[in-house]
Coordinates of C-alpha atoms in Angstrom, one line a residue:
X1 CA 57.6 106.9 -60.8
X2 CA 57.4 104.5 -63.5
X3 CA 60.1 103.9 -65.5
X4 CA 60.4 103.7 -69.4
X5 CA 60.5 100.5 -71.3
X6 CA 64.5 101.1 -71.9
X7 CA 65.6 102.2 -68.9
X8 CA 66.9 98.2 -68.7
X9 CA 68.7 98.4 -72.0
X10 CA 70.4 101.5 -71.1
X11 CA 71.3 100.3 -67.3
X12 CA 73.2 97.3 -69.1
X13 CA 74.9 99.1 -71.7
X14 CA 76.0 100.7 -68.9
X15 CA 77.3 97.5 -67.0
X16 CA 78.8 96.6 -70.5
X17 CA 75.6 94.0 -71.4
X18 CA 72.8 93.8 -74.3
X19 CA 69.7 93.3 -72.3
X20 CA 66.6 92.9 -73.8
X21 CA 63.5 92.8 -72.8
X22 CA 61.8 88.8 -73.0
X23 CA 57.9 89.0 -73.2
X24 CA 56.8 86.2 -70.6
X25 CA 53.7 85.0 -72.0
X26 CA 54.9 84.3 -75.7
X27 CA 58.6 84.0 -74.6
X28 CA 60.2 86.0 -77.4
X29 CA 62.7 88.5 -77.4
X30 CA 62.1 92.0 -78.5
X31 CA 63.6 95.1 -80.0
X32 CA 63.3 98.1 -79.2
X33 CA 62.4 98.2 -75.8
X34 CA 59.0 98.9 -75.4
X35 CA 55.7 98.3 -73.0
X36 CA 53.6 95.8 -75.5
X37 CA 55.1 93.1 -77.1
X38 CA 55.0 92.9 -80.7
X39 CA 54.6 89.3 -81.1
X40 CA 51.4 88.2 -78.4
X41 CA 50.1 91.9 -77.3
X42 CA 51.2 90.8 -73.3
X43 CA 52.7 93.8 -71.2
X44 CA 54.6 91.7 -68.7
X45 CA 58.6 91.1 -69.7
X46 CA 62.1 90.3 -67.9
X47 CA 65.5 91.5 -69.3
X48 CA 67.7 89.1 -70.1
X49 CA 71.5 89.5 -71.1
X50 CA 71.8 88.0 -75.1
X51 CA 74.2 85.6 -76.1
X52 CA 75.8 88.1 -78.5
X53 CA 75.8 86.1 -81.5
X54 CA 74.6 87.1 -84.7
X55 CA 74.5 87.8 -88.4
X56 CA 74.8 90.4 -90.9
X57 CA 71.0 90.7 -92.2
X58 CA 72.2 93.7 -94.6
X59 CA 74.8 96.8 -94.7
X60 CA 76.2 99.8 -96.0
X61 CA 79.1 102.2 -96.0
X62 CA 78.7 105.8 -95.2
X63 CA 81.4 107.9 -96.6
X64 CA 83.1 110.6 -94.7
X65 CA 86.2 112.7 -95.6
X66 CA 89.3 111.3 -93.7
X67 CA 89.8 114.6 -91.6
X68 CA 86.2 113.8 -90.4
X69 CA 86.8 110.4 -89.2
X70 CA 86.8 108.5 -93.0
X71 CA 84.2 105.6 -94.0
X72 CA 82.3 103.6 -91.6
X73 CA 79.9 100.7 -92.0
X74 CA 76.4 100.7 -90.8
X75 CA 74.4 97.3 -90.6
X76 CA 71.6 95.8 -89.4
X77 CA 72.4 92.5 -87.5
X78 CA 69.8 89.8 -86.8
X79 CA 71.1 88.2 -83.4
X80 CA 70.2 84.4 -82.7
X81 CA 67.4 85.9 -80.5
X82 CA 65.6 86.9 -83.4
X83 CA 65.9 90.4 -82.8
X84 CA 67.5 92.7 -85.5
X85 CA 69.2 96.0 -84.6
X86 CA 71.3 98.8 -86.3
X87 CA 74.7 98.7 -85.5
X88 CA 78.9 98.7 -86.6
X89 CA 81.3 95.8 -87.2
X90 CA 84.5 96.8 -85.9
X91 CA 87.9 96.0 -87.0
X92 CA 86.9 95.1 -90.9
X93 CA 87.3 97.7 -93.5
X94 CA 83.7 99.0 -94.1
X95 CA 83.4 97.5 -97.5
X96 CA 84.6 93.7 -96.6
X97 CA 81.7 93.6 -93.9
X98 CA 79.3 91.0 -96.2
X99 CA 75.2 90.1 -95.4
X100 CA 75.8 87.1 -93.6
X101 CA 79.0 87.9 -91.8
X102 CA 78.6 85.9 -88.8
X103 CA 79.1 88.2 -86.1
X104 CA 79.2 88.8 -82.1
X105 CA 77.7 91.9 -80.6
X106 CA 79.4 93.7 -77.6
X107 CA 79.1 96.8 -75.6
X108 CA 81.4 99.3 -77.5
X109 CA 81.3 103.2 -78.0
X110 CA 80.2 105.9 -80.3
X111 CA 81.2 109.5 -79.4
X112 CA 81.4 108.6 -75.6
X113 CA 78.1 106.9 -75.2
X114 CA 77.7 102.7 -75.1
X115 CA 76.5 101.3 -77.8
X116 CA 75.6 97.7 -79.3
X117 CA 78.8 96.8 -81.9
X118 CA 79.8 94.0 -83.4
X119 CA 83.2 92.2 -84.7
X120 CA 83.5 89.2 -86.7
X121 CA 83.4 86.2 -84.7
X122 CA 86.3 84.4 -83.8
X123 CA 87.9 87.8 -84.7

């Protein structure tokens, strides 16, 4: 059985690590996971754990009554693979998360399942 493009992504969030998937004929990074490569067309890639660095490309707050959790941010964060993905910067007040925060990405969780979230680096 074949398995899915993001069966790789989800086995690292797993192991605590952003994989993504690295196209080897045009070299770039991709994301989402998927079985061409948006950049050269090639179907051939190997995952590859990120660095983790990135930046706040843009973001918003999402408002939710305090007995329902209260305000979280939601942002899209360009990493220095040049990937962007949705995501949440941890441990700032949703409204002091600025477009480009520089930011590191980590294996975190929402509602029990890994996901890719971010903190302010050096924070």
């Amino acid at each position: 059985m074949h398995e899915g493009p993001d069966v790789a992504f989800r086995r690292g969030l797993a192991e605590g690590k952003v994989v993504l998937p690295k196209c080897n004929a045009c070299g770039r990074f991709h994301f989402f996971p998927r079985v061409v490569c948006p950049h050269c067309y090639a179907t051939s890639f190997t995952s590859h754990e990120i660095s983790g660095r990135g930046e706040i490309h843009t973001t918003t707050v999402v408002r939710r009554a305090p007995d329902r959790g209260g305000d979280y941010n939601v942002c899209i964060v360009e990493l220095e693979e040049r990937v962007r993905m949705m995501s949440r910067v941890e441990g700032v007040a949703p409204p002091d998360v600025e477009i480009g925060m520089a930011v590191i990405a980590y294996v975190g969780e929402i509602d029990g399942t890994p996901a890719v979230l971010c903190r302010p680096e050096g924070g």
